[in-house]
Short mmCIF file of C-alpha atoms in Angstrom, two decimals:
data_model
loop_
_atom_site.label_atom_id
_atom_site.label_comp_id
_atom_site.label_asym_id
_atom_site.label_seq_id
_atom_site.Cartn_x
_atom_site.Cartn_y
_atom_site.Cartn_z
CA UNK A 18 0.00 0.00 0.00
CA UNK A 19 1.45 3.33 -0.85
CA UNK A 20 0.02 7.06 0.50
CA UNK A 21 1.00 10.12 -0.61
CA UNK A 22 1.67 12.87 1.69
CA UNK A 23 0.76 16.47 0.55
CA UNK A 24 -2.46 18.84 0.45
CA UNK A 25 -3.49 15.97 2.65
CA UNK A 26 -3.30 11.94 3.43
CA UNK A 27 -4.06 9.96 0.14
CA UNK A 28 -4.14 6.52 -0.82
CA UNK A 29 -2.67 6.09 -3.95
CA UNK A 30 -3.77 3.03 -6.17
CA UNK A 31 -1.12 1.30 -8.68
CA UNK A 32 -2.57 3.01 -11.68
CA UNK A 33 -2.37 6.51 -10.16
CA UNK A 34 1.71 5.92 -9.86
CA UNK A 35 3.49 8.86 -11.96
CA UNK A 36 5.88 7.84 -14.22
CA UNK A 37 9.63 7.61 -13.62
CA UNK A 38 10.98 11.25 -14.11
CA UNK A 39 7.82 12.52 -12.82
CA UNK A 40 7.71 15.02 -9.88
CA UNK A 41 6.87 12.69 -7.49
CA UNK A 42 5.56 13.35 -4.05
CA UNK A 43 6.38 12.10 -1.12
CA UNK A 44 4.80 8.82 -0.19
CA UNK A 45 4.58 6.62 2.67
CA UNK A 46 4.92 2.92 2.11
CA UNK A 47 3.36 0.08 3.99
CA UNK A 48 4.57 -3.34 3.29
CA UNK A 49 5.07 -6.55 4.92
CA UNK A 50 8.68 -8.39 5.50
CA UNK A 51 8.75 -10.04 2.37
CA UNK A 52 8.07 -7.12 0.09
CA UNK A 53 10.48 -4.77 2.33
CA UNK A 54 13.52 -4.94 -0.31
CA UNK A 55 10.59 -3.84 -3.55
CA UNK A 56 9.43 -1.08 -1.31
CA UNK A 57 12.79 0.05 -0.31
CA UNK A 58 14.22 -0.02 -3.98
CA UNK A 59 10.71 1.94 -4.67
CA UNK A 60 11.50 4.46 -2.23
CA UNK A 61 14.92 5.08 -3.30
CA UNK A 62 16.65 3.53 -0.19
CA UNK A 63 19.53 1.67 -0.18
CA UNK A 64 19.71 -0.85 2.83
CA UNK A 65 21.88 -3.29 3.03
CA UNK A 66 20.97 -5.04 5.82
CA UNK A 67 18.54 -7.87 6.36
CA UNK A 68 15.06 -6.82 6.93
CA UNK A 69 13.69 -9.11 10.28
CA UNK A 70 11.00 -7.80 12.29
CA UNK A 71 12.01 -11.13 14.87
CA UNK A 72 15.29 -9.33 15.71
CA UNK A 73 12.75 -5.85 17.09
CA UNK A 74 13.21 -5.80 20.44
CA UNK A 75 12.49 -2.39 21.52
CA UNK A 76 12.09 1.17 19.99
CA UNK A 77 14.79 2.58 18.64
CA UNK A 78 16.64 4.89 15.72
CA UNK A 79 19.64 4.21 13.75
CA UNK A 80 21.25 6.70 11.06
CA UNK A 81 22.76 5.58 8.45
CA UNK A 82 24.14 7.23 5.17
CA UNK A 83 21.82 6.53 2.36
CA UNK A 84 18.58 6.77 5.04
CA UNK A 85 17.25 6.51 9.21
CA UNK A 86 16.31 3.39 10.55
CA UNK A 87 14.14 2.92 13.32
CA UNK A 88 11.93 0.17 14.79
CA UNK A 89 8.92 0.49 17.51
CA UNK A 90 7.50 -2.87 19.70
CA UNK A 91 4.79 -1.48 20.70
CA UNK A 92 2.82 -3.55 23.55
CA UNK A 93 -0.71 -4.46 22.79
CA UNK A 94 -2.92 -2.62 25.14
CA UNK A 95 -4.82 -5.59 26.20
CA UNK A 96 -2.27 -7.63 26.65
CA UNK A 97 0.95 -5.58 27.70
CA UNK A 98 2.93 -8.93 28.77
CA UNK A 99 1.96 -10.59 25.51
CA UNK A 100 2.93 -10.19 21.87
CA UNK A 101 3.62 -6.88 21.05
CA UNK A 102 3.65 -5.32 17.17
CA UNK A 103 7.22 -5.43 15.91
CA UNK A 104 7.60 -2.45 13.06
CA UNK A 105 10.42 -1.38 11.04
CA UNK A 106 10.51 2.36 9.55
CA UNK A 107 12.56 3.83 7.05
CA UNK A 108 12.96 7.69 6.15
CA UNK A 109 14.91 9.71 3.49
CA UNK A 110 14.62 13.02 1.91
CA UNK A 111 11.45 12.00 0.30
CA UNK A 112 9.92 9.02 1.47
CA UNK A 113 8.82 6.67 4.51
CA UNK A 114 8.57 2.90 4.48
CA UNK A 115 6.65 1.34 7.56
CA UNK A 116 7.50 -2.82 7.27
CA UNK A 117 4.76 -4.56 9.27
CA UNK A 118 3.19 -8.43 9.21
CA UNK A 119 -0.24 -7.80 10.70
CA UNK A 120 -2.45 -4.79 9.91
CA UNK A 121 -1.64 -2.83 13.06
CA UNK A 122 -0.15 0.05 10.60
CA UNK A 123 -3.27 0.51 8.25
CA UNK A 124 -5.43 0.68 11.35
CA UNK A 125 -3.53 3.40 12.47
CA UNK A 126 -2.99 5.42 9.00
CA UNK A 127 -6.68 4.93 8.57
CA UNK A 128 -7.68 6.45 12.00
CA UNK A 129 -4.64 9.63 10.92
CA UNK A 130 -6.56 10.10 7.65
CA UNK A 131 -10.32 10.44 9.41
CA UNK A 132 -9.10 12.67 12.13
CA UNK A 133 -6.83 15.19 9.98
CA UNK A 134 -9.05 15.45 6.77
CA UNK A 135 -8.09 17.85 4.10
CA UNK A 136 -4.59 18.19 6.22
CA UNK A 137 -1.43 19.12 4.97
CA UNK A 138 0.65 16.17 6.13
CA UNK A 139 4.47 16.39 5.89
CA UNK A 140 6.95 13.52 6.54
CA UNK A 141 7.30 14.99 10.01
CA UNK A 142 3.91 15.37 10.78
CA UNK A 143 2.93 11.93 10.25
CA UNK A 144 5.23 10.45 11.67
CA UNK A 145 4.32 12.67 14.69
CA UNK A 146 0.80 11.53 14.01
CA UNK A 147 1.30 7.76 13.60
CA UNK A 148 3.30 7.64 16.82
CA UNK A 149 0.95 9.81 18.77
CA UNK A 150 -1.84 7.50 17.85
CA UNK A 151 -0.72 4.04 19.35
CA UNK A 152 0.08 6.25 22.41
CA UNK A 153 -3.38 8.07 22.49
CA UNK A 154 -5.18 5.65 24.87
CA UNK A 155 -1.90 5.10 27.14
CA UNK A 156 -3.11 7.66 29.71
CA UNK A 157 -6.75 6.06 30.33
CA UNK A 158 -4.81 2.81 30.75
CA UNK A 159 -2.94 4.48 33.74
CA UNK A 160 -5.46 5.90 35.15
CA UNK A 161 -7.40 2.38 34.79
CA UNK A 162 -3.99 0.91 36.70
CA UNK A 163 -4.31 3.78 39.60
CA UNK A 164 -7.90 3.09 39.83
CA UNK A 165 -6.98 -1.22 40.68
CA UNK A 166 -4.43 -0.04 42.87
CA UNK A 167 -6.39 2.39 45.14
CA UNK A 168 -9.18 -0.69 45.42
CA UNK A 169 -6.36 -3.10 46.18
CA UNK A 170 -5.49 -0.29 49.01
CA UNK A 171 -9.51 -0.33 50.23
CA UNK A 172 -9.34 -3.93 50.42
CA UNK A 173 -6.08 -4.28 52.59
CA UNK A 174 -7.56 -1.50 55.10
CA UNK A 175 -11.05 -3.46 55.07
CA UNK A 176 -9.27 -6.73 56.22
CA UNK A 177 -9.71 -8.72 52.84
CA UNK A 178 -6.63 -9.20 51.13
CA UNK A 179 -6.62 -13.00 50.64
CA UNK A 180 -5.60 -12.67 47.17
CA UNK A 181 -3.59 -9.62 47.05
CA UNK A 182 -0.43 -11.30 45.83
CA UNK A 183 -1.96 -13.00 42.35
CA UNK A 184 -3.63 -9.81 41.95
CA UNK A 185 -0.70 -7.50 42.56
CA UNK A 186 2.09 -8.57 40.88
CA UNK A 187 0.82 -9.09 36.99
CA UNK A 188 0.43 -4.94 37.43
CA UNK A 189 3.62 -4.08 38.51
CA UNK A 190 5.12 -6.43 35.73
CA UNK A 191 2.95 -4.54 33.25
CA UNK A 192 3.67 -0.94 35.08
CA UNK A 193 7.20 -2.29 34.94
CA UNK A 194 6.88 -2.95 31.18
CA UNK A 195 5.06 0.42 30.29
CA UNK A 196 8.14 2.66 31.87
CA UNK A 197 10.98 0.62 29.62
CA UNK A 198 8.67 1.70 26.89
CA UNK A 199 8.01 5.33 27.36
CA UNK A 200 11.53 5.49 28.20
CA UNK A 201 12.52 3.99 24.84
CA UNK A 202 10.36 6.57 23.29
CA UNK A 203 11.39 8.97 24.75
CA UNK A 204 14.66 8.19 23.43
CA UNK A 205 13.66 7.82 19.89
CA UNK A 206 11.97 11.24 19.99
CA UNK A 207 14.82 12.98 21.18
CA UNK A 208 16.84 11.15 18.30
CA UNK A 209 14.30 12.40 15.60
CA UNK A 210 14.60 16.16 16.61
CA UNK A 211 18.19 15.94 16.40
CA UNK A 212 17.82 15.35 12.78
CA UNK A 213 21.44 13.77 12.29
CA UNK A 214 20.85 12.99 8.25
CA UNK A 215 18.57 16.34 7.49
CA UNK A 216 16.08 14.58 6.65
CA UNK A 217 13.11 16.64 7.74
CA UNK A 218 12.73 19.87 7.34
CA UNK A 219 14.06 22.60 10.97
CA UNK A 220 10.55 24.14 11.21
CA UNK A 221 9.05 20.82 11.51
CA UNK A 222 11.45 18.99 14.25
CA UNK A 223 9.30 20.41 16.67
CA UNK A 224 6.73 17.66 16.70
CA UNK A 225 9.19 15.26 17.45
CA UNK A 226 9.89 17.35 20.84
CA UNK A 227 5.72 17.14 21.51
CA UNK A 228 6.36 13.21 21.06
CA UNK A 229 9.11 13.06 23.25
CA UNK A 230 7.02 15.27 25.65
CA UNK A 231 4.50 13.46 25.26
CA UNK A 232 6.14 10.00 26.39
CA UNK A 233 7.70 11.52 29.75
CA UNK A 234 4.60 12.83 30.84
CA UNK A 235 3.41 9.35 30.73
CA UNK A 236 6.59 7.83 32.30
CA UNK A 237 6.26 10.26 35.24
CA UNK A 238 2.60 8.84 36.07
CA UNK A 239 4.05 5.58 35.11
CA UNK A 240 6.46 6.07 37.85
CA UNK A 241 4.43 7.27 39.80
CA UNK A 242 2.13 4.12 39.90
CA UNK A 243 5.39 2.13 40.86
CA UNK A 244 5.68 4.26 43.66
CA UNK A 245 2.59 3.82 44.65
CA UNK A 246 2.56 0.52 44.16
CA UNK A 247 5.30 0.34 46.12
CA UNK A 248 3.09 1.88 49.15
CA UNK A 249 0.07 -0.82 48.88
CA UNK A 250 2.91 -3.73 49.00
CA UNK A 251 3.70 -2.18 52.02
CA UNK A 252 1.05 -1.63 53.52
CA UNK A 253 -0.28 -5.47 52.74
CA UNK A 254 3.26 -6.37 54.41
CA UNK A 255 2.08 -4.33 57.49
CA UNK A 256 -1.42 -6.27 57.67
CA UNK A 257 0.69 -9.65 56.70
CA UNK A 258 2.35 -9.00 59.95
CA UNK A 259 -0.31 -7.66 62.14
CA UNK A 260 -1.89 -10.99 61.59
CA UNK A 261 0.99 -12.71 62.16
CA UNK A 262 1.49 -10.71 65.70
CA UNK A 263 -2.30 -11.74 66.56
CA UNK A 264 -2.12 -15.04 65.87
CA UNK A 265 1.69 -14.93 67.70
CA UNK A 266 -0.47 -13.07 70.69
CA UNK A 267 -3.18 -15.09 70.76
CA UNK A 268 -0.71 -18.61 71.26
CA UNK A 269 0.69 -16.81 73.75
CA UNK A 270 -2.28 -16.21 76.16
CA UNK A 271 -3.62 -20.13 75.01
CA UNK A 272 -0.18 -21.07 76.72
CA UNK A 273 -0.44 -18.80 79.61
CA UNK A 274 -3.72 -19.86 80.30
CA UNK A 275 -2.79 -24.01 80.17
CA UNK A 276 0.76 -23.26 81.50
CA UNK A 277 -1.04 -23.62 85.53
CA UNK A 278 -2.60 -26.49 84.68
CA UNK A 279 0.69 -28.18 83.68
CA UNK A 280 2.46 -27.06 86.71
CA UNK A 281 -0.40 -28.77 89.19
CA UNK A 282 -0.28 -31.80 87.22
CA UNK A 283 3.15 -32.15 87.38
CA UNK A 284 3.28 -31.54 90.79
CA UNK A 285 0.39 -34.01 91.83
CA UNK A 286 2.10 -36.93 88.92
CA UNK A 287 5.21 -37.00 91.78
CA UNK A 288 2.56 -39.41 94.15
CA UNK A 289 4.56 -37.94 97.02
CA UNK A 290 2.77 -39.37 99.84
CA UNK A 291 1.59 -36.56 101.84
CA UNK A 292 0.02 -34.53 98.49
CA UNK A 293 -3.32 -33.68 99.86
CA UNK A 294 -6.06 -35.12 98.00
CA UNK A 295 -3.84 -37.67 97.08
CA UNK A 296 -6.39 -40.76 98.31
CA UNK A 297 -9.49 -39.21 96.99
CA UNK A 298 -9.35 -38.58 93.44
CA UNK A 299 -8.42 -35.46 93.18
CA UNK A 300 -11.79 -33.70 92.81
CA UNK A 301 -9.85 -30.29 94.10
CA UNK A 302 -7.40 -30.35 91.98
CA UNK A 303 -10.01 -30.62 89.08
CA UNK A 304 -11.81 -28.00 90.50
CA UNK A 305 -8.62 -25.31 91.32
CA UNK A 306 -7.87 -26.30 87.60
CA UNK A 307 -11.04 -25.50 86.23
CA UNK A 308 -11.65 -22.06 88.39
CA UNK A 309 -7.67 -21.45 87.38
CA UNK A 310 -8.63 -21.61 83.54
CA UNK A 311 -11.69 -19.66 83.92
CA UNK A 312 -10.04 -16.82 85.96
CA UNK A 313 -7.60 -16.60 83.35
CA UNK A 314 -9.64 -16.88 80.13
CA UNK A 315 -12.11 -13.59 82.24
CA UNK A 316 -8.75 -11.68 82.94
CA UNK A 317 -7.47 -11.93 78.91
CA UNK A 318 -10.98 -10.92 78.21
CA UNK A 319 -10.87 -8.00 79.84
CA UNK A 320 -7.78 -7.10 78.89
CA UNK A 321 -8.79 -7.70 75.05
CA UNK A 322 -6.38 -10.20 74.35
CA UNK A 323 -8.75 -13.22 73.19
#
């Protein structure tokens, strides 16, 4: 699929290409791995390298003579721990080519064309738009994670945090995940407004900077959700061990309540022969048990210890 950029986003069918020699505009290709080399030699890029969307393992840019390389893994929203879309993206003087296997890139040039009809749309500018709008939703999602923690919070403070841990840690791995990301494109933004090659024009670098903006705003309240995070683990750490003091406190009293008992019947299993009650049974020594355990039990009771 080829789009042309200009007086606004166009998709341009085979039988509207201009001929060689033709002023051509500048165009935006979208291809899969096995037509990458076609597309390149259409764009006029020379890349010598092997074209594997398997080796993308984060977001990143690379200049090189003839053109800038970059690549985005972008983690799927609904399942951040999951398969993410691997892209490669290419960029000269004139021309971008996005290589992608699914349709994650069409989606997204679609959705660019609706929202900016009748646009002017420069190299930079969509490029500032197709990165923007995989990143649109990003902030909802943290505010979604905020929302999970503060009830995870609620739930410690209310006594009911039986499965906190299974519940806990699949967000921090995915808050964990989200900050490598925004810090990766972060990076990448930064490298676009630098503009090593010249490749897009000084006036227009500046939406590279809103990108890159863009991405540490959401790694700050990424960061912050870590933190916070952080605070809830914490606090369920605190109720872990109240409970564990409570059940500590309440073995305690259980022992100092039987720990009589096993002193009288220690001293009455001598037989020494002048125990009293020694020829009878030992119906008072029941009984002094009994009132012993009973005084005891009342006096933890009172003292709001059982």
């Amino acid at each position: 699929m080829i789009f042309t950029l200009g007086a606004c986003l166009q998709e341009q069918k085979k039988t509207d290409l201009p001929e060689l020699g033709e002023d051509m505009p500048s165009r935006v290709f979208v291809t899969t791995e096995a037509g990458a080399k076609a597309a390149l030699e259409q764009a006029q890029m020379r890349y010598e390298g092997e074209v594997q969307l398997s080796d993308i393992g984060f977001c990143k840019v690379e200049n090189q003579q003839e053109c800038m390389i970059g690549s985005f893994y972008i983690p799927k929203l609904l399942d951040l721990l999951g398969k993410r879309y691997a892209i490669l993206f290419f960029v000269n003087e004139k021309n971008i080519v996005l290589v992608d296997n699914s349709d994650f890139s069409y989606r997204l040039i679609r959705r660019i064309q609706r929202k900016n009809r009748n646009r002017e749309m420069t190299k930079e500018k969509f490029l500032y738009y197709y990165i923007t709008e995989f990143i649109h939703r990003d902030l909802e999602l943290l505010v979604q994670y905020e929302k999970r923690l503060m009830e995870m919070e609620e739930r410690i403070s209310e006594g009911h945090a039986t499965h906190f841990l299974s519940d806990f840690s699949p967000v921090r791995k995915e808050l964990l995940t989200l900050r490598s990301y925004y810090d990766e494109l972060m990076d990448l933004g930064r490298e676009l407004e630098t503009n090593e090659n010249g490749f897009f024009a000084k006036k227009q670098t500046k939406y590279f900077g809103t990108v890159t903006d863009r991405a540490d705003r959401l790694m700050s309240k990424t960061v912050h959700l870590l933190e916070y995070a952080g605070q809830v683990r914490d606090a369920y750490q605190g109720y872990v061990d109240a409970r564990q003091n409570a059940n500590m406190q309440f073995l305690t009293v259980i022992s100092t309540i039987f720990f009589p008992l096993t002193l009288i019947t220690g001293w009455y299993g001598m037989n020494f022969q002048n125990m009293p009650e020694l020829q009878s049974g030992y119906p008072g020594v029941i009984f002094a048990s009994v009132l012993v355990v009973l005084l005891l039990i009342l006096y933890f009771k009172r003292k709001k210890m059982l």
